[in-house]
Tab-separated table of C-alpha atoms in Angstrom:
chain	number	residue	atom	x	y	z
A	880	MET	CA	-76.793	-84.868	0.871
A	881	LEU	CA	-76.332	-88.298	2.368
A	882	LEU	CA	-76.348	-86.854	5.844
A	883	GLU	CA	-79.520	-84.877	5.162
A	884	THR	CA	-81.268	-87.975	3.768
A	885	VAL	CA	-80.373	-90.006	6.835
A	886	ILE	CA	-81.623	-87.294	9.155
A	887	HIS	CA	-84.831	-86.880	7.081
A	888	HIS	CA	-85.684	-90.567	7.473
A	889	GLY	CA	-85.119	-90.283	11.198
A	890	GLU	CA	-82.273	-92.772	11.447
A	891	PHE	CA	-80.190	-90.329	13.606
A	892	ASP	CA	-81.177	-87.888	16.243
A	893	ALA	CA	-80.411	-84.195	15.761
A	894	PRO	CA	-77.530	-83.938	18.350
A	895	TYR	CA	-75.646	-86.790	16.693
A	896	ALA	CA	-76.191	-85.212	13.297
A	897	ASN	CA	-74.633	-81.894	14.416
A	898	SER	CA	-71.541	-83.643	15.719
A	899	LEU	CA	-71.171	-85.525	12.470
A	900	ILE	CA	-71.401	-82.306	10.475
A	901	THR	CA	-68.616	-80.715	12.580
A	902	ILE	CA	-66.305	-83.699	12.096
A	903	LEU	CA	-66.814	-83.791	8.347
A	904	THR	CA	-66.199	-80.010	8.073
A	905	ILE	CA	-62.874	-80.246	9.907
A	906	ALA	CA	-61.823	-83.192	7.758
A	907	SER	CA	-62.557	-81.275	4.563
A	908	LEU	CA	-60.533	-78.271	5.763
A	909	MET	CA	-57.579	-80.467	6.618
A	910	THR	CA	-57.502	-81.748	3.080
A	911	LEU	CA	-57.006	-78.173	1.903
A	912	CYS	CA	-53.945	-77.595	4.167
A	913	GLN	CA	-50.461	-78.448	2.940
A	914	CYS	CA	-47.930	-79.767	5.424
A	915	GLN	CA	-44.212	-78.861	4.867
A	916	ASN	CA	-42.226	-81.897	5.895
A	917	LYS	CA	-38.630	-83.038	5.629
A	918	SER	CA	-39.118	-84.841	2.353
A	919	ASP	CA	-40.407	-81.664	0.688
A	920	ALA	CA	-37.272	-79.741	1.758
A	921	ILE	CA	-34.991	-82.580	0.577
A	922	ARG	CA	-36.714	-82.761	-2.789
A	923	LEU	CA	-36.479	-78.966	-3.155
A	924	ARG	CA	-32.754	-78.934	-2.406
A	925	THR	CA	-32.120	-81.893	-4.698
A	926	GLN	CA	-33.935	-80.239	-7.555
A	927	LEU	CA	-32.400	-76.789	-7.159
A	928	PHE	CA	-28.794	-77.810	-6.527
A	929	ASN	CA	-28.523	-80.513	-9.128
A	930	GLU	CA	-25.015	-80.321	-10.545
A	931	THR	CA	-26.375	-80.153	-14.073
A	932	VAL	CA	-28.708	-77.293	-13.184
A	933	TYR	CA	-26.936	-75.017	-10.677
A	934	ASP	CA	-23.341	-73.864	-10.245
A	935	HIS	CA	-22.638	-71.093	-7.723
A	936	ARG	CA	-19.638	-69.969	-9.799
A	937	ILE	CA	-21.865	-68.905	-12.704
A	938	ARG	CA	-23.842	-65.680	-12.629
A	939	PRO	CA	-27.520	-66.666	-12.142
A	940	THR	CA	-29.047	-65.203	-15.267
A	941	ASN	CA	-30.190	-66.835	-18.469
A	942	ASN	CA	-28.734	-63.936	-20.451
A	943	GLN	CA	-25.051	-63.839	-19.560
A	944	SER	CA	-24.658	-60.619	-21.524
A	945	ALA	CA	-26.995	-58.777	-19.155
A	946	ALA	CA	-25.965	-57.339	-15.815
A	947	ILE	CA	-27.453	-58.582	-12.554
A	948	GLU	CA	-29.020	-55.692	-10.662
A	949	VAL	CA	-28.080	-55.595	-6.982
A	950	ALA	CA	-29.755	-53.405	-4.362
A	951	MET	CA	-27.788	-52.550	-1.242
A	952	ASP	CA	-28.728	-50.805	2.025
A	953	LEU	CA	-26.797	-50.310	5.262
A	954	TYR	CA	-28.296	-50.879	8.719
A	955	LEU	CA	-26.122	-49.047	11.238
A	956	TYR	CA	-25.972	-50.468	14.776
A	957	ALA	CA	-23.283	-48.361	16.463
A	958	ILE	CA	-20.452	-45.914	15.942
A	959	ASN	CA	-17.644	-47.485	17.922
A	960	GLU	CA	-14.815	-45.012	17.433
A	961	LEU	CA	-13.594	-42.115	15.313
A	962	SER	CA	-9.852	-41.777	15.807
A	963	ASP	CA	-8.238	-38.464	14.901
A	964	SER	CA	-4.705	-39.866	15.233
A	965	THR	CA	-5.142	-42.757	12.773
A	966	GLU	CA	-8.015	-41.065	10.897
A	967	THR	CA	-10.202	-44.161	10.990
A	968	LEU	CA	-13.900	-44.764	11.616
A	969	LYS	CA	-15.049	-47.988	13.275
A	970	THR	CA	-18.730	-48.881	12.969
A	971	THR	CA	-20.931	-51.916	13.526
A	972	GLY	CA	-23.755	-52.835	11.198
A	973	PHE	CA	-24.922	-55.088	8.415
A	974	LEU	CA	-25.799	-54.789	4.744
A	975	ALA	CA	-29.050	-55.854	3.119
A	976	VAL	CA	-28.048	-57.089	-0.359
A	977	GLU	CA	-30.832	-58.087	-2.742
A	978	TRP	CA	-30.812	-59.578	-6.254
A	979	ASN	CA	-32.702	-62.108	-8.366
A	980	ASP	CA	-31.407	-65.626	-9.041
A	981	ALA	CA	-32.983	-67.082	-12.186
A	982	PHE	CA	-31.747	-70.593	-11.338
A	983	LEU	CA	-33.255	-70.835	-7.837
A	984	GLN	CA	-36.971	-70.698	-8.607
A	985	TRP	CA	-39.738	-73.248	-7.938
A	986	ASP	CA	-43.457	-73.754	-7.608
A	987	PRO	CA	-44.470	-73.895	-3.919
A	988	ASP	CA	-47.370	-76.242	-4.663
A	989	ASP	CA	-44.904	-78.916	-5.753
A	990	PHE	CA	-43.021	-78.822	-2.450
A	991	GLY	CA	-45.652	-78.736	0.262
A	992	GLY	CA	-46.202	-74.971	-0.013
A	993	ILE	CA	-42.559	-74.007	0.689
A	994	SER	CA	-42.125	-70.433	-0.544
A	995	LEU	CA	-38.972	-69.463	1.400
A	996	TYR	CA	-35.847	-71.357	2.290
A	997	HIS	CA	-32.333	-70.544	3.581
A	998	TRP	CA	-29.151	-71.802	1.971
A	999	PRO	CA	-25.531	-71.463	3.181
A	1000	GLN	CA	-23.938	-68.527	1.405
A	1001	LYS	CA	-21.053	-70.652	0.145
A	1002	GLU	CA	-23.484	-72.815	-1.866
A	1003	VAL	CA	-25.192	-70.047	-3.861
A	1004	TRP	CA	-23.948	-67.297	-6.113
A	1005	LYS	CA	-23.604	-63.893	-4.484
A	1006	PRO	CA	-21.840	-60.667	-5.496
A	1007	ASP	CA	-18.360	-60.540	-3.967
A	1008	ILE	CA	-19.007	-57.297	-2.103
A	1009	ALA	CA	-15.925	-55.833	-0.399
A	1010	LEU	CA	-15.216	-52.680	1.587
A	1011	LYS	CA	-13.208	-50.480	-0.754
A	1012	ASN	CA	-11.823	-47.972	1.789
A	1013	SER	CA	-11.053	-50.557	4.464
A	1014	TYR	CA	-8.334	-49.651	6.976
A	1015	LEU	CA	-7.355	-53.243	7.752
A	1016	ASP	CA	-7.514	-55.626	4.790
A	1017	TYR	CA	-9.538	-56.289	1.672
A	1018	LYS	CA	-11.849	-59.294	1.837
A	1019	THR	CA	-15.370	-60.199	0.823
A	1020	LEU	CA	-18.131	-59.721	3.351
A	1021	GLY	CA	-19.817	-62.461	5.328
A	1022	VAL	CA	-18.683	-65.870	6.550
A	1023	ASP	CA	-19.532	-69.379	5.385
A	1024	ASP	CA	-21.817	-69.912	8.380
A	1025	LEU	CA	-24.219	-67.191	7.220
A	1026	TYR	CA	-27.368	-68.114	5.309
A	1027	ILE	CA	-29.077	-66.407	2.392
A	1028	GLU	CA	-32.833	-66.098	2.096
A	1029	ASN	CA	-34.244	-67.602	-1.103
A	1030	TYR	CA	-37.856	-66.979	-2.145
A	1031	ASN	CA	-39.634	-69.194	-4.667
A	1032	ASP	CA	-39.558	-66.464	-7.357
A	1033	GLY	CA	-35.729	-66.277	-7.180
A	1034	TYR	CA	-35.615	-63.197	-4.939
A	1035	MET	CA	-32.448	-63.417	-2.807
A	1036	VAL	CA	-31.643	-61.466	0.389
A	1037	TRP	CA	-28.221	-61.548	2.064
A	1038	TYR	CA	-27.403	-59.904	5.430
A	1039	PRO	CA	-23.621	-59.856	5.956
A	1040	PHE	CA	-22.861	-58.574	9.486
A	1041	GLN	CA	-19.480	-57.040	10.268
A	1042	VAL	CA	-17.457	-54.454	12.195
A	1043	PHE	CA	-16.330	-51.982	9.539
A	1044	GLN	CA	-13.115	-50.014	10.005
A	1045	THR	CA	-12.631	-47.440	7.266
A	1046	THR	CA	-10.323	-44.550	6.547
A	1047	CYS	CA	-11.706	-41.064	7.189
A	1048	SER	CA	-9.852	-37.849	6.443
A	1049	MET	CA	-10.280	-35.430	9.375
A	1050	ASP	CA	-9.788	-31.697	9.832
A	1051	ILE	CA	-9.362	-31.001	13.565
A	1052	THR	CA	-8.931	-27.239	13.266
A	1053	ASN	CA	-12.203	-26.578	15.095
A	1054	PHE	CA	-11.679	-29.151	17.855
A	1055	PRO	CA	-13.677	-29.747	20.094
A	1056	PHE	CA	-16.499	-28.295	17.978
A	1057	ASP	CA	-15.428	-30.160	14.832
A	1058	LYS	CA	-17.603	-31.966	12.311
A	1059	HIS	CA	-16.429	-34.718	10.006
A	1060	THR	CA	-17.787	-36.467	6.935
A	1061	CYS	CA	-16.864	-40.143	6.675
A	1062	SER	CA	-17.921	-42.775	4.186
A	1063	LEU	CA	-18.147	-46.533	3.710
A	1064	GLN	CA	-17.519	-47.548	0.103
A	1065	PHE	CA	-18.604	-50.964	-1.181
A	1066	ARG	CA	-18.047	-52.526	-4.591
A	1067	ALA	CA	-18.338	-55.867	-6.313
A	1068	TRP	CA	-14.646	-56.632	-6.432
A	1069	SER	CA	-14.492	-59.035	-9.392
A	1070	TYR	CA	-17.305	-57.710	-11.585
A	1071	THR	CA	-17.647	-54.728	-13.860
A	1072	GLU	CA	-20.679	-52.559	-14.463
A	1073	LYS	CA	-21.777	-54.832	-17.329
A	1074	GLU	CA	-21.854	-57.874	-15.064
A	1075	VAL	CA	-23.088	-56.539	-11.703
A	1076	ASN	CA	-24.903	-53.227	-11.522
A	1077	ILE	CA	-25.352	-51.810	-8.003
A	1078	LEU	CA	-28.515	-49.727	-7.800
A	1079	SER	CA	-28.968	-46.437	-5.975
A	1080	SER	CA	-31.522	-46.174	-3.173
A	1081	THR	CA	-33.494	-43.398	-1.511
A	1082	GLU	CA	-32.878	-44.467	2.079
A	1083	GLY	CA	-29.257	-45.561	2.028
A	1084	ILE	CA	-28.541	-45.855	5.764
A	1085	TYR	CA	-31.145	-47.046	8.254
A	1086	GLU	CA	-30.702	-45.714	11.804
A	1087	VAL	CA	-33.688	-47.372	13.481
A	1088	VAL	CA	-31.370	-49.710	15.421
A	1089	LEU	CA	-28.567	-47.173	15.963
A	1090	GLU	CA	-27.258	-46.928	19.525
A	1091	GLU	CA	-26.357	-43.425	20.702
A	1092	ASN	CA	-22.648	-42.727	21.013
A	1093	SER	CA	-21.343	-40.769	24.012
A	1094	ALA	CA	-18.759	-38.839	22.000
A	1095	TRP	CA	-20.282	-38.426	18.525
A	1096	LYS	CA	-23.645	-37.378	17.139
A	1097	VAL	CA	-24.888	-38.397	13.693
A	1098	LEU	CA	-26.110	-35.254	11.935
A	1099	GLU	CA	-27.158	-36.732	8.597
A	1100	THR	CA	-26.627	-39.711	6.325
A	1101	SER	CA	-26.828	-40.291	2.591
A	1102	SER	CA	-25.894	-42.782	-0.123
A	1103	SER	CA	-24.750	-42.520	-3.715
A	1104	VAL	CA	-23.579	-44.684	-6.590
A	1105	ALA	CA	-20.605	-43.841	-8.783
A	1106	VAL	CA	-18.970	-45.585	-11.721
A	1107	GLU	CA	-15.179	-45.448	-11.914
A	1108	GLU	CA	-13.529	-47.209	-14.825
A	1109	THR	CA	-16.470	-49.603	-15.369
A	1110	VAL	CA	-16.562	-50.471	-11.642
A	1111	VAL	CA	-19.675	-49.513	-9.659
A	1112	THR	CA	-19.127	-48.242	-6.105
A	1113	LYS	CA	-21.881	-47.718	-3.538
A	1114	THR	CA	-20.946	-45.026	-0.986
A	1115	PHE	CA	-22.680	-44.549	2.360
A	1116	THR	CA	-21.867	-41.160	3.884
A	1117	LEU	CA	-22.135	-40.134	7.538
A	1118	LYS	CA	-21.750	-36.596	8.854
A	1119	LEU	CA	-20.636	-36.677	12.489
A	1120	GLN	CA	-20.310	-33.947	15.111
A	1121	ARG	CA	-18.214	-34.208	18.260
A	1122	LYS	CA	-19.960	-33.682	21.600
A	1123	PRO	CA	-17.790	-31.015	23.316
A	1124	LEU	CA	-19.246	-31.040	26.852
A	1125	TYR	CA	-16.734	-33.474	28.378
A	1126	PHE	CA	-13.712	-31.686	26.937
A	1127	CYS	CA	-14.996	-28.256	27.985
A	1128	LEU	CA	-15.529	-29.345	31.587
A	1129	THR	CA	-12.334	-31.354	32.021
A	1130	VAL	CA	-9.841	-29.329	29.972
A	1131	ILE	CA	-10.930	-25.847	28.966
A	1132	LEU	CA	-12.453	-24.772	32.294
A	1133	PRO	CA	-9.452	-25.889	34.434
A	1134	ILE	CA	-7.049	-24.180	32.029
A	1135	PHE	CA	-8.954	-20.902	32.341
A	1136	MET	CA	-8.868	-21.189	36.135
A	1137	LEU	CA	-5.118	-21.877	36.182
A	1138	ALA	CA	-4.513	-18.966	33.798
A	1139	ILE	CA	-6.425	-16.618	36.117
A	1140	LEU	CA	-4.461	-17.863	39.131
A	1141	ASP	CA	-1.244	-17.349	37.193
A	1142	ILE	CA	-2.088	-13.699	36.547
A	1143	CYS	CA	-2.816	-13.142	40.242
A	1144	VAL	CA	0.927	-13.348	40.955
A	1145	PHE	CA	1.060	-9.608	40.193
A	1146	LEU	CA	-1.329	-8.926	43.082
A	1147	LEU	CA	1.267	-10.125	45.587
A	1148	PRO	CA	3.749	-7.484	46.810
A	1149	CYS	CA	7.424	-8.324	46.523
A	1150	GLY	CA	7.861	-7.820	50.234
A	1151	SER	CA	5.513	-10.669	51.086
A	1152	GLY	CA	8.148	-13.278	50.279
A	1153	GLU	CA	5.633	-15.486	48.472
A	1154	LYS	CA	5.771	-14.044	44.967
A	1155	ALA	CA	8.414	-16.402	43.573
A	1156	SER	CA	7.033	-19.561	45.209
A	1157	TYR	CA	3.480	-18.734	44.081
A	1158	ALA	CA	4.597	-18.154	40.476
A	1159	MET	CA	6.592	-21.397	40.368
A	1160	THR	CA	3.753	-23.405	41.951
A	1161	VAL	CA	1.185	-22.227	39.426
A	1162	PHE	CA	3.616	-22.783	36.543
A	1163	LEU	CA	4.340	-26.368	37.629
A	1164	SER	CA	0.613	-27.025	38.086
A	1165	PHE	CA	0.025	-25.729	34.579
A	1166	ALA	CA	2.775	-27.938	33.146
A	1167	ILE	CA	1.551	-31.076	34.951
A	1168	PHE	CA	-2.043	-30.474	33.875
A	1169	LEU	CA	-1.041	-30.026	30.226
A	1170	THR	CA	0.913	-33.277	30.410
A	1171	ILE	CA	-2.192	-35.077	31.678
A	1172	VAL	CA	-4.575	-33.647	29.087
A	1173	SER	CA	-2.183	-34.081	26.167
A	1174	SER	CA	-3.634	-37.548	25.567
A	1175	THR	CA	-7.096	-36.040	24.995
A	1176	LEU	CA	-5.867	-33.557	22.418
A	1177	PRO	CA	-5.928	-34.539	18.724
A	1178	GLN	CA	-2.633	-36.118	17.679
A	1179	ASN	CA	-2.567	-34.942	14.111
A	1180	SER	CA	0.111	-32.949	12.306
A	1181	LYS	CA	-1.894	-32.345	9.147
A	1182	SER	CA	-3.940	-29.606	10.818
A	1183	ILE	CA	-3.529	-27.786	14.133
A	1184	ALA	CA	-6.520	-27.310	16.403
A	1185	ILE	CA	-7.350	-23.765	17.462
A	1186	ILE	CA	-7.576	-24.994	21.046
A	1187	SER	CA	-3.938	-26.118	20.757
A	1188	VAL	CA	-2.970	-22.570	19.784
A	1189	PHE	CA	-4.806	-21.326	22.887
A	1190	LEU	CA	-2.906	-23.798	25.079
A	1191	ILE	CA	0.409	-22.747	23.542
A	1192	ILE	CA	-0.407	-19.088	24.262
A	1193	GLN	CA	-1.213	-19.879	27.895
A	1194	THR	CA	1.935	-21.968	28.289
A	1195	VAL	CA	4.122	-19.164	26.933
A	1196	SER	CA	2.262	-16.641	29.118
A	1197	SER	CA	2.821	-18.753	32.226
A	1198	THR	CA	6.534	-18.980	31.424
A	1199	LEU	CA	6.803	-15.227	30.928
A	1200	ILE	CA	4.868	-14.494	34.124
A	1201	THR	CA	7.232	-16.685	36.143
A	1202	PHE	CA	10.280	-15.035	34.595
A	1203	ILE	CA	8.899	-11.507	35.155
A	1204	ALA	CA	8.022	-12.280	38.776
A	1205	LEU	CA	11.600	-13.455	39.477
A	1206	TRP	CA	13.057	-10.445	37.658
A	1207	MET	CA	10.924	-8.028	39.685
A	1208	LEU	CA	12.121	-9.631	42.926
A	1209	ARG	CA	15.679	-9.129	41.742
A	1210	GLN	CA	15.077	-5.469	40.917
A	1211	ASN	CA	13.362	-4.888	44.252
A	1212	SER	CA	16.444	-6.110	46.115
A	1213	LEU	CA	18.891	-3.731	44.406
A	1214	GLY	CA	18.029	-0.650	46.512
A	1215	GLU	CA	15.717	2.283	46.815
A	1216	GLU	CA	16.939	4.446	43.941
A	1217	VAL	CA	16.599	3.680	40.239
A	1218	LYS	CA	20.134	4.173	38.997
A	1219	THR	CA	19.780	3.058	35.370
A	1220	TRP	CA	18.956	6.141	33.312
A	1221	TRP	CA	17.240	4.332	30.427
A	1222	PHE	CA	15.077	2.325	32.792
A	1223	ALA	CA	14.057	5.513	34.574
A	1224	ALA	CA	13.251	7.109	31.231
A	1225	VAL	CA	10.992	4.206	30.266
A	1226	ILE	CA	9.133	4.382	33.566
A	1227	ARG	CA	8.824	8.149	33.222
A	1228	VAL	CA	7.236	7.779	29.780
A	1229	MET	CA	4.853	5.045	30.930
A	1230	LYS	CA	3.735	7.049	33.952
A	1231	GLY	CA	3.559	10.296	31.970
A	1232	ARG	CA	5.700	12.204	34.451
A	1233	ARG	CA	8.174	14.985	33.646
A	1234	LYS	CA	11.710	14.947	34.902
A	1235	ARG	CA	12.068	16.497	38.287
A	1236	GLY	CA	14.475	19.387	38.900
A	1237	GLN	CA	17.400	19.189	41.296
A	1238	VAL	CA	18.548	21.685	43.943
A	1239	ALA	CA	21.819	23.160	42.670
A	1240	PRO	CA	24.814	23.379	45.008
A	1241	ILE	CA	25.763	26.826	46.409
A	1242	GLU	CA	29.174	27.920	45.154
A	1243	CYS	CA	30.177	30.463	47.823
A	1244	ALA	CA	30.699	29.149	51.328
A	1245	THR	CA	30.232	32.599	52.940
A	1246	GLU	CA	27.170	33.594	50.867
A	1247	GLU	CA	24.234	34.723	52.936
A	1248	VAL	CA	20.703	34.236	51.815
A	1249	LYS	CA	18.440	37.062	52.864
A	1250	ILE	CA	14.917	36.230	53.632
A	1251	GLU	CA	11.923	38.307	54.610
A	1252	LEU	CA	12.868	38.212	58.313
A	1253	ASP	CA	16.475	39.261	57.551
A	1254	GLU	CA	17.752	35.951	58.788
A	1255	LYS	CA	21.092	34.724	57.494
A	1256	VAL	CA	21.426	31.043	56.521
A	1257	PRO	CA	24.945	29.794	55.905
A	1258	HIS	CA	25.498	27.106	53.238
A	1259	LYS	CA	28.424	24.812	52.838
A	1260	SER	CA	30.070	24.613	49.440
A	1261	ASP	CA	29.751	20.810	49.229
A	1262	GLN	CA	26.073	20.628	50.190
A	1263	LYS	CA	23.858	18.790	47.603
A	1264	THR	CA	20.162	17.950	48.043
A	1265	VAL	CA	19.054	15.519	45.274
A	1266	GLU	CA	15.665	13.809	45.701
A	1267	PRO	CA	15.300	10.411	43.847
A	1268	GLU	CA	12.935	10.623	40.903
A	1269	PHE	CA	11.617	7.082	41.440
A	1270	THR	CA	12.034	4.557	44.192
A	1271	MET	CA	12.337	0.905	43.268
A	1272	LYS	CA	9.304	0.109	45.382
A	1273	GLU	CA	7.231	2.541	43.296
A	1274	VAL	CA	8.596	1.059	40.070
A	1275	VAL	CA	7.827	-2.553	41.064
A	1276	HIS	CA	4.329	-1.603	42.208
A	1277	PHE	CA	3.718	0.184	38.937
A	1278	LEU	CA	5.015	-2.786	36.902
A	1279	ASP	CA	2.712	-5.132	38.816
A	1280	GLU	CA	-0.270	-3.084	37.661
A	1281	VAL	CA	0.987	-2.925	34.075
A	1282	PHE	CA	1.698	-6.660	33.704
A	1283	LEU	CA	-1.551	-7.590	35.454
A	1284	LYS	CA	-3.501	-5.649	32.830
A	1285	ILE	CA	-1.381	-6.933	29.923
A	1286	PHE	CA	-1.706	-10.637	30.741
A	1287	ALA	CA	-5.369	-10.302	31.724
A	1288	MET	CA	-6.041	-8.690	28.351
A	1289	LEU	CA	-4.031	-11.454	26.625
A	1290	LEU	CA	-6.101	-14.156	28.338
A	1291	PHE	CA	-9.341	-12.404	27.472
A	1292	LEU	CA	-8.446	-11.854	23.817
A	1293	SER	CA	-7.094	-15.393	23.298
A	1294	GLY	CA	-10.257	-16.885	24.781
A	1295	VAL	CA	-12.618	-14.561	22.920
A	1296	ILE	CA	-10.877	-15.145	19.586
A	1297	CYS	CA	-10.054	-18.873	19.718
A	1298	PHE	CA	-13.239	-20.457	21.005
A	1299	PRO	CA	-15.845	-18.407	19.111
A	1300	LEU	CA	-13.724	-18.835	15.969
A	1301	ALA	CA	-13.627	-22.630	16.382
A	1302	TYR	CA	-17.365	-22.786	17.112
A	1303	ALA	CA	-18.299	-20.477	14.229
A	1304	ASN	CA	-16.206	-22.389	11.687
A	1305	SER	CA	-17.749	-25.679	12.739
């Protein structure tokens, strides 16, 4: 009004009047703003943490008979390792723990508009959350250097960050197509259900910041709350699946190739001179390869992987093939005729051949055999014409075909049964 009166009487020109209006408007707005300075923060801390008002050893509720409700969520950063030998899961993440502190409340207007402040976690009350199924040791989460968010209405938020290493029971029967369910169990170690009540949540585990693991895939997550003997436990569950591509390319495929090469020993004839050396070379290659890959196989005696059964079958087969190849070389060097009657009988049954007849000796030395042309053929009394039923070369060649089919069928059946069974059960 004063400004308008001055302008009306013509004491100021219009441009000067506009500038004056702008300055007065800014000044009035500045009076509405509240500046948060150091003194406001000091006064707030002094008022809240007065020794007669606040003690972090006392549960922050006016009704000490009532339980403090605590909400808890897990933010998962990474899955570091899932060890099948020690049956442990190592993960990285942090918890979001929320509760209400009735003793840490204030009016923001009294402290320069401060509505949020951070206090060291050792100076305020917090639930002594600990990892129940820890593999290492039992201790409360967080360190003294961490801060807790405190809103003016008493709402508290705590973000303890840690590398969690928990126990996880594993069944490696279907390795490398196995799936496992592991959990992280948290509880307020010193408080019962009537003092600290951990609430259930719909989300449970947040994966928005989860880094992909090269060996494991997270299939699903969940959370639940259970009460055991007046103690509330919050459980975060992860279902993990192994990624089998690396193992299939570096272990299973080479083993199949070595097994096929091992069977090919029966394609070499005994006369080539390479049968024994080829069999021994493939066997030693098989043994060395199994020694190398043994570190990648699950080291667990509680359950045996189906793939381990397959490897045992191939190891036994390779041993038998080497032994049979050496035995066949030995038999081939004994001579042309099969002299062992039972061995000849077995070969005769396998080939489906009847026993050949023999030409009987002629008893009379002076007997004449009359033929159509009236020719006389003399025969000596000691003359015997016995044709061998089998030659050793025929027997060895036949056994090569038999054992080639047997071990090829064994490889096919072991592969068809073991791997589809492991994949189907997973």
